[in-house]
Short mmCIF file of C-alpha atoms and ligand atoms in Angstrom, two decimals:
data_model
loop_
_atom_site.label_atom_id
_atom_site.label_comp_id
_atom_site.label_asym_id
_atom_site.label_seq_id
_atom_site.Cartn_x
_atom_site.Cartn_y
_atom_site.Cartn_z
CA MET U 24 -75.16 36.62 280.67
CA ILE U 25 -78.05 34.94 278.92
CA VAL U 26 -76.71 32.30 276.55
CA ALA U 27 -78.61 31.22 273.45
CA GLU U 28 -78.04 29.50 270.14
CA GLN U 29 -79.64 29.94 266.77
CA LYS U 30 -82.44 27.64 265.69
CA PRO U 31 -81.81 25.52 262.59
CA LEU U 32 -82.43 27.52 259.42
CA ASP U 33 -85.23 25.16 258.34
CA GLU U 34 -87.16 25.81 261.54
CA ILE U 35 -86.88 29.57 261.08
CA ARG U 36 -87.92 29.23 257.44
CA ASP U 37 -91.06 27.36 258.53
CA LEU U 38 -91.88 30.13 260.99
CA ILE U 39 -91.73 32.79 258.27
CA ALA U 40 -93.02 30.63 255.39
CA ASP U 41 -96.09 32.70 254.57
CA ALA U 42 -94.44 36.13 254.75
CA GLY U 43 -93.22 38.22 251.84
CA LYS U 44 -91.49 40.85 253.94
CA VAL U 45 -89.45 39.77 256.94
CA LEU U 46 -87.44 41.78 259.45
CA VAL U 47 -84.69 40.13 261.48
CA VAL U 48 -84.03 42.03 264.72
CA GLY U 49 -80.73 41.38 266.46
CA CYS U 50 -79.88 42.38 270.02
CA GLY U 51 -76.66 44.12 271.01
CA THR U 52 -76.34 42.74 274.53
CA CYS U 53 -76.12 39.13 275.86
CA VAL U 54 -76.73 37.36 272.56
CA THR U 55 -74.09 39.50 270.86
CA VAL U 56 -71.36 38.36 273.21
CA CYS U 57 -72.42 34.71 272.90
CA PHE U 58 -72.40 35.12 269.10
CA ALA U 59 -76.00 34.01 268.67
CA GLY U 60 -78.01 37.11 267.82
CA GLY U 61 -75.88 40.21 267.36
CA GLU U 62 -75.42 42.44 264.32
CA LYS U 63 -73.21 39.90 262.52
CA GLU U 64 -75.53 36.97 263.19
CA ALA U 65 -78.59 39.02 262.17
CA GLY U 66 -76.84 39.83 258.88
CA ILE U 67 -75.91 36.20 258.28
CA LEU U 68 -79.43 35.00 259.05
CA ALA U 69 -81.09 37.61 256.85
CA THR U 70 -78.74 36.79 253.97
CA SER U 71 -79.25 33.05 254.43
CA LEU U 72 -83.03 33.46 254.45
CA ARG U 73 -82.93 35.60 251.28
CA MET U 74 -80.76 33.07 249.49
CA ALA U 75 -82.75 30.04 250.63
CA SER U 76 -86.07 31.61 249.66
CA LYS U 77 -84.75 32.61 246.21
CA LEU U 78 -83.46 29.11 245.62
CA ASN U 79 -86.89 27.88 246.60
CA GLY U 80 -88.46 30.02 243.89
CA ASN U 81 -90.31 32.16 246.40
CA ALA U 82 -87.97 35.09 247.12
CA GLN U 83 -88.66 36.78 250.42
CA ASP U 84 -87.66 40.36 251.17
CA VAL U 85 -85.58 39.89 254.32
CA THR U 86 -83.85 42.84 255.98
CA HIS U 87 -82.19 43.14 259.35
CA LEU U 88 -81.32 45.63 262.04
CA THR U 89 -79.96 45.42 265.56
CA VAL U 90 -81.06 47.28 268.67
CA GLN U 91 -78.79 47.83 271.62
CA ARG U 92 -81.08 45.94 273.98
CA GLN U 93 -84.28 44.20 272.94
CA CYS U 94 -85.58 43.78 276.50
CA GLU U 95 -86.30 47.45 277.24
CA TRP U 96 -89.05 49.50 275.64
CA GLU U 97 -86.96 52.60 275.09
CA TYR U 98 -84.64 50.78 272.71
CA LEU U 99 -87.59 49.51 270.67
CA ASP U 100 -89.33 52.82 269.96
CA PRO U 101 -86.88 53.86 267.20
CA ILE U 102 -87.61 50.74 265.09
CA GLU U 103 -91.38 51.12 265.12
CA GLU U 104 -91.56 52.02 261.42
CA GLN U 105 -89.49 49.03 260.26
CA ILE U 106 -91.56 46.73 262.48
CA ARG U 107 -94.76 48.11 260.97
CA GLN U 108 -93.55 47.37 257.45
CA ALA U 109 -92.69 43.72 258.18
CA GLU U 110 -95.19 40.89 257.89
CA VAL U 111 -93.12 38.76 260.23
CA VAL U 112 -90.43 39.83 262.69
CA VAL U 113 -87.73 37.28 263.56
CA SER U 114 -86.26 38.20 266.92
CA LEU U 115 -82.67 37.21 267.54
CA GLY U 116 -83.01 38.30 271.15
CA CYS U 117 -83.43 35.87 274.02
CA GLY U 118 -86.96 34.84 274.98
CA VAL U 119 -87.30 38.12 276.85
CA GLY U 120 -86.45 40.07 273.71
CA VAL U 121 -89.00 38.17 271.62
CA GLN U 122 -91.71 38.90 274.18
CA ALA U 123 -90.66 42.52 274.58
CA LEU U 124 -91.10 43.03 270.83
CA ALA U 125 -94.46 41.26 270.81
CA GLU U 126 -95.68 43.21 273.83
CA HIS U 127 -94.45 46.58 272.60
CA PHE U 128 -95.77 46.12 269.07
CA PRO U 129 -99.08 44.25 269.50
CA GLN U 130 -99.84 44.41 265.78
CA ALA U 131 -96.56 42.69 264.83
CA TRP U 132 -96.20 38.92 264.41
CA VAL U 133 -92.95 38.07 266.20
CA VAL U 134 -91.21 34.67 266.07
CA PRO U 135 -88.02 33.48 267.79
CA GLY U 136 -84.85 32.84 265.85
CA LEU U 137 -82.95 31.58 268.89
CA ASN U 138 -83.30 28.92 271.50
CA THR U 139 -82.58 30.64 274.81
CA SER U 140 -80.48 28.14 276.68
CA PHE U 141 -79.29 29.29 280.09
CA MET U 142 -77.59 31.88 282.27
CA GLY U 143 -73.90 31.25 282.18
CA LEU U 144 -70.47 32.35 281.13
CA PRO U 145 -67.84 31.57 278.51
CA THR U 146 -65.33 29.23 280.19
CA GLU U 147 -63.11 29.44 277.12
CA GLN U 148 -63.56 31.09 273.74
CA GLY U 149 -66.41 29.24 272.06
CA VAL U 150 -67.59 27.34 275.15
CA TRP U 151 -70.42 28.47 277.44
CA GLU U 152 -71.52 26.82 280.65
CA GLU U 153 -74.56 27.23 282.86
CA ARG U 154 -73.96 28.86 286.23
CA CYS U 155 -77.24 30.13 287.69
CA ALA U 156 -80.85 28.97 287.46
CA ALA U 157 -82.38 32.13 289.02
CA CYS U 158 -83.86 30.23 291.96
CA GLY U 159 -84.71 33.47 293.70
CA SER U 160 -82.99 32.63 296.97
CA CYS U 161 -79.25 32.38 296.51
CA ILE U 162 -77.30 29.87 298.57
CA LEU U 163 -73.87 30.47 297.09
CA GLY U 164 -72.78 31.72 300.52
CA LEU U 165 -73.11 28.17 301.84
CA THR U 166 -71.51 26.44 298.91
CA GLY U 167 -68.34 28.38 298.33
CA GLY U 168 -69.67 30.25 295.34
CA ILE U 169 -70.51 27.13 293.34
CA CYS U 170 -74.18 26.67 292.55
CA PRO U 171 -75.64 23.20 293.14
CA ILE U 172 -78.99 24.28 291.70
CA ALA U 173 -77.60 25.08 288.27
CA ARG U 174 -74.60 22.76 288.26
CA CYS U 175 -75.71 19.58 290.07
CA ALA U 176 -77.94 17.44 287.85
CA LYS U 177 -80.08 16.56 290.87
CA GLN U 178 -80.05 20.03 292.43
CA LEU U 179 -78.94 18.47 295.70
CA LEU U 180 -78.54 20.69 298.74
CA ASN U 181 -76.67 18.05 300.74
CA GLY U 182 -74.47 16.41 298.14
CA PRO U 183 -72.74 14.69 296.67
CA CYS U 184 -74.90 11.78 295.62
CA GLY U 185 -73.51 8.26 295.38
CA GLY U 186 -72.86 8.66 291.68
CA SER U 187 -70.06 11.17 292.01
CA GLN U 188 -67.01 9.44 290.48
CA ASP U 189 -63.52 10.89 290.41
CA GLY U 190 -64.92 14.40 290.37
CA VAL U 191 -67.27 13.68 287.48
CA CYS U 192 -71.07 13.70 287.56
CA GLU U 193 -72.75 10.36 286.93
CA VAL U 194 -75.33 12.00 284.72
CA ASN U 195 -72.84 13.34 282.19
CA ALA U 196 -69.17 12.44 281.95
CA GLU U 197 -68.41 15.91 280.58
CA THR U 198 -69.75 17.66 283.67
CA PRO U 199 -67.71 18.04 286.82
CA CYS U 200 -69.61 17.01 289.94
CA ALA U 201 -70.77 20.29 291.46
CA TRP U 202 -70.54 18.84 294.96
CA GLN U 203 -66.97 17.71 294.41
CA LEU U 204 -66.18 21.27 293.31
CA ILE U 205 -67.95 22.60 296.40
CA TYR U 206 -66.06 20.22 298.68
CA ASP U 207 -62.70 21.09 297.10
CA ARG U 208 -63.33 24.78 297.41
CA LEU U 209 -64.59 24.67 300.99
CA LYS U 210 -61.58 22.56 301.90
CA ALA U 211 -59.20 25.03 300.26
CA HIS U 212 -60.79 27.80 302.32
CA ASP U 213 -60.78 25.71 305.50
CA ARG U 214 -64.56 25.97 305.72
CA LEU U 215 -65.58 22.33 305.54
CA ASP U 216 -67.66 22.99 308.67
CA LEU U 217 -70.24 24.56 306.35
CA LEU U 218 -70.95 21.06 305.08
CA MET U 219 -71.78 19.73 308.52
CA GLU U 220 -75.00 21.67 308.63
CA ILE U 221 -77.81 19.70 306.97
CA GLN U 222 -79.76 21.93 304.62
CA PRO U 223 -83.54 21.64 304.87
CA PRO U 224 -85.58 21.22 301.68
CA LYS U 225 -85.32 24.36 299.58
CA ASP U 226 -88.28 26.71 299.43
CA TRP U 227 -88.96 26.63 295.71
CA SER U 228 -91.73 29.21 295.91
CA THR U 229 -89.16 31.90 295.06
CA SER U 230 -88.27 29.93 291.94
CA ARG U 231 -90.45 28.75 289.04
CA ASP U 232 -92.74 26.85 291.41
CA GLY U 233 -94.10 30.10 292.76
CA GLY U 234 -95.36 31.13 289.32
CA PRO U 235 -94.21 34.12 287.27
CA ARG U 236 -92.04 36.41 289.33
CA ARG U 237 -92.16 40.14 289.69
CA ILE U 238 -89.99 42.61 291.56
CA THR U 239 -91.40 45.99 292.54
CA ARG U 240 -89.14 48.71 293.87
CA GLU U 241 -91.23 51.55 295.24
CA ASP U 242 -88.12 53.70 295.61
CA LEU U 243 -87.58 53.57 291.87
CA ARG U 244 -91.11 53.87 290.54
CA LEU U 245 -92.12 57.08 288.87
CA VAL U 246 -94.14 59.32 291.12
CA ALA U 247 -96.96 59.54 288.58
CA GLU U 248 -97.46 55.78 288.80
CA GLN U 249 -97.84 55.91 292.52
CA VAL U 250 -100.75 58.33 292.47
CA GLU U 251 -103.74 56.27 293.52
CA MET S 26 -69.03 21.57 224.61
CA SER S 27 -72.51 22.24 225.96
CA ALA S 28 -73.90 25.72 226.51
CA ALA S 29 -73.32 25.34 230.25
CA ASP S 30 -69.60 24.95 229.59
CA GLN S 31 -69.54 28.32 227.87
CA VAL S 32 -71.02 30.33 230.71
CA PRO S 33 -68.20 32.43 232.17
CA LEU S 34 -67.75 31.50 235.81
CA GLN S 35 -67.17 33.90 238.65
CA ILE S 36 -64.88 32.59 241.36
CA VAL S 37 -63.80 34.87 244.19
CA ALA S 38 -60.33 34.00 245.48
CA TYR S 39 -59.62 35.43 248.91
CA CYS S 40 -55.80 35.35 249.14
CA CYS S 41 -53.67 36.35 252.09
CA HIS S 42 -51.05 39.03 251.53
CA TYR S 43 -48.04 37.09 252.77
CA CYS S 44 -48.44 33.73 251.06
CA ALA S 45 -51.24 33.03 248.59
CA TYR S 46 -51.29 36.51 247.03
CA ALA S 47 -47.51 36.39 246.68
CA ALA S 48 -47.79 32.89 245.19
CA ALA S 49 -50.31 34.18 242.64
CA ASP S 50 -47.94 37.03 241.87
CA LEU S 51 -45.08 34.61 241.38
CA ALA S 52 -47.27 32.43 239.14
CA GLY S 53 -47.66 35.49 236.94
CA VAL S 54 -43.94 36.24 236.96
CA LEU S 55 -43.24 32.63 236.00
CA ARG S 56 -45.81 32.87 233.21
CA LEU S 57 -47.68 29.85 234.58
CA ARG S 58 -50.97 29.22 232.84
CA TYR S 59 -54.10 28.84 234.95
CA PRO S 60 -57.81 29.60 234.42
CA GLY S 61 -58.84 33.22 234.57
CA GLU S 62 -62.06 32.62 236.50
CA PRO S 63 -60.69 33.18 240.01
CA LYS S 64 -60.73 36.92 240.76
CA ILE S 65 -58.34 37.69 243.56
CA VAL S 66 -59.35 39.69 246.62
CA GLU S 67 -56.31 40.38 248.76
CA LEU S 68 -56.71 39.97 252.50
CA PRO S 69 -54.04 40.97 255.02
CA CYS S 70 -54.47 37.43 256.42
CA THR S 71 -57.12 34.77 255.82
CA GLY S 72 -57.98 35.31 259.50
CA ARG S 73 -59.75 38.40 258.16
CA LEU S 74 -62.18 36.19 256.19
CA ASP S 75 -65.70 37.28 257.02
CA VAL S 76 -68.55 34.77 256.83
CA LEU S 77 -71.09 37.46 255.96
CA GLU S 78 -68.96 38.83 253.10
CA VAL S 79 -68.55 35.32 251.70
CA LEU S 80 -72.31 34.77 251.86
CA HIS S 81 -72.84 38.09 250.09
CA ALA S 82 -70.48 36.92 247.33
CA PHE S 83 -72.68 33.85 246.81
CA GLU S 84 -75.87 35.86 247.16
CA HIS S 85 -74.72 38.21 244.41
CA GLY S 86 -73.88 35.40 242.05
CA ALA S 87 -70.38 34.08 242.74
CA ASP S 88 -70.24 30.51 241.46
CA GLY S 89 -67.41 29.56 243.77
CA VAL S 90 -65.15 30.94 246.48
CA MET S 91 -61.61 29.84 247.13
CA VAL S 92 -59.79 30.89 250.26
CA ALA S 93 -56.02 30.62 250.06
CA GLY S 94 -53.76 31.15 253.04
CA CYS S 95 -50.30 30.26 254.28
CA LEU S 96 -49.32 26.67 255.02
CA GLU S 97 -50.72 25.48 258.33
CA GLY S 98 -48.23 26.27 261.04
CA ASP S 99 -46.68 29.03 258.93
CA CYS S 100 -49.30 31.76 259.16
CA HIS S 101 -47.71 35.19 259.34
CA PHE S 102 -50.23 35.94 262.10
CA GLN S 103 -49.81 32.55 263.78
CA VAL S 104 -53.30 31.06 263.46
CA GLY S 105 -55.22 33.24 261.01
CA ASN S 106 -55.34 30.42 258.45
CA LEU S 107 -56.64 27.96 261.07
CA ASN S 108 -59.40 30.39 261.97
CA ALA S 109 -60.17 30.74 258.26
CA ARG S 110 -60.37 26.96 257.87
CA ARG S 111 -63.02 26.80 260.58
CA ARG S 112 -64.95 29.66 259.02
CA VAL S 113 -64.87 27.90 255.65
CA ALA S 114 -66.31 24.83 257.39
CA MET S 115 -69.01 27.07 258.88
CA VAL S 116 -69.86 28.52 255.44
CA LYS S 117 -70.07 25.00 254.00
CA ASP S 118 -72.59 24.14 256.71
CA LEU S 119 -74.56 27.34 256.02
CA LEU S 120 -74.57 26.71 252.26
CA ASN S 121 -75.90 23.24 252.91
CA GLN S 122 -78.75 24.61 255.01
CA ILE S 123 -79.44 27.33 252.42
CA GLY S 124 -79.56 24.83 249.56
CA LEU S 125 -76.29 25.51 247.71
CA GLU S 126 -73.54 22.90 247.27
CA PRO S 127 -70.95 23.17 250.07
CA GLU S 128 -68.27 22.25 247.52
CA ARG S 129 -68.61 25.75 246.10
CA ILE S 130 -66.20 26.98 248.75
CA GLU S 131 -62.79 25.50 249.58
CA MET S 132 -59.72 26.37 251.59
CA PHE S 133 -56.21 26.02 250.13
CA ASN S 134 -52.84 26.48 251.75
CA MET S 135 -49.54 27.44 250.11
CA SER S 136 -46.37 29.36 250.77
CA SER S 137 -45.36 32.45 248.82
CA ALA S 138 -42.94 30.31 246.80
CA MET S 139 -45.59 27.78 245.73
CA ALA S 140 -46.70 29.40 242.48
CA SER S 141 -47.53 26.09 240.80
CA GLN S 142 -49.71 25.12 243.77
CA PHE S 143 -51.62 28.36 243.35
CA ALA S 144 -52.13 27.58 239.67
CA ALA S 145 -53.20 24.02 240.57
CA ALA S 146 -55.68 25.33 243.16
CA ALA S 147 -57.14 27.71 240.58
CA GLU S 148 -57.43 24.82 238.12
CA GLU S 149 -59.04 22.53 240.67
CA MET S 150 -61.57 25.09 241.86
CA THR S 151 -62.50 26.12 238.32
CA ALA S 152 -62.96 22.50 237.23
CA ARG S 153 -65.05 21.75 240.30
CA VAL S 154 -67.31 24.76 239.85
CA ARG S 155 -67.59 24.02 236.13
CA THR S 156 -68.93 20.57 237.07
CA LEU S 157 -71.37 22.05 239.60
CA GLY S 158 -72.57 24.61 237.07
CA PRO S 159 -73.40 28.28 237.60
CA ASN S 160 -74.73 29.45 240.95
CA PRO S 161 -78.53 29.21 240.58
CA LEU S 162 -78.82 32.54 242.42
CA ARG S 163 -76.88 34.25 239.65
CA GLU S 164 -79.71 34.47 237.13
CA GLU S 165 -81.88 35.96 239.81
CA SER S 166 -79.42 38.64 240.85
CA VAL S 167 -77.73 39.46 237.53
CA SER S 168 -80.44 40.36 235.06
S1 SF4 W 14 -78.38 29.40 294.32
FE1 SF4 W 14 -80.03 30.12 293.02
S2 SF4 W 14 -79.62 32.30 292.66
FE2 SF4 W 14 -77.74 31.38 293.52
S3 SF4 W 14 -76.52 30.89 291.68
FE3 SF4 W 14 -77.72 29.05 292.21
S4 SF4 W 14 -79.61 29.20 291.02
FE4 SF4 W 14 -78.63 31.19 290.98
S1 SF4 W 15 -72.57 13.34 290.67
FE1 SF4 W 15 -72.41 15.34 291.69
S2 SF4 W 15 -73.27 16.81 290.21
FE2 SF4 W 15 -73.89 14.77 289.52
S3 SF4 W 15 -75.90 14.48 290.43
FE3 SF4 W 15 -74.43 13.59 291.90
S4 SF4 W 15 -73.92 15.26 293.31
FE4 SF4 W 15 -74.96 16.19 291.55
#
């Protein structure tokens, strides 16, 4: 899932400072399950903004709603009227949700209420960890299902580096060394031979280095779009 | 006494069914005297405490909120009171960011037999809120 956390209230207040009417839009998918931007968080943010603005002597009319998924047009159509009435829209979606709102409602001024952090999973209740960096060319098949792109601080393909100490990464004592994890797992599966093959430099053109990415599936496109 | 001392205070007391609510009940049976400001809202367990509801209480003019649960380690639902304690800490942080004093909310723990502790908690919270003064949002919301 996409993992995010809420921006400090002061930063959000600055982003909406000149608005009288504000709409907070939560998202019912990834950011709901990481407790950053779901219905409950949208309610808490809207209430906090109302209270803070009143205390400041400049009461803002802040309401909130939540859509099932902010990153698809069809879920945004039903809130068109509420968006139109707001001077500023605070999106509690991930960065994709913010941009989907801005793109779908060009007349609306949309600001982010979250910092989108990473793609990861909850390793225990209340703790989320990064697992994938969307490099566009997955090598988990070589590394026993442990990603050195997202989990090794140096993104090494032929690790570990010399800083790996007792299973811990030299960059952060709280982070297990990804390459130690890879070694342990390959050993447990009797596949250490996978490590003997030296990996050539990764082709980063499928990742961010290749510029914005796009996937087109002709088999899924609507026939009307295909008419030349 | 100044005029501020005369303003009736509104304190919402979220009390769990098994301990704090029973302690309040016992305080009544024992005819213990304590301030009348705390208005009790019974929860099945303080683990039911909802951050948004607490914020709404403050938004609509509550001057203080006390949350009273079982003694730590003795929660009828194991850890509901520990969850509540963390939520109270979260509300304190939110109040701070919003611009209200975090001292306006506090967590208390007591068993169902501790009637005098309930009365003492009510006293303490009322005195504290009296010192802080009325919630500045109150005048705005109650016209
Ligand atoms: S190798 Fe690339 S696609 Fe696979 S998990 Fe790692 S970052 Fe994600
Ligand atoms: S210690 Fe391990 S995880 Fe950290 S940079 Fe070196 S190889 Fe990567």
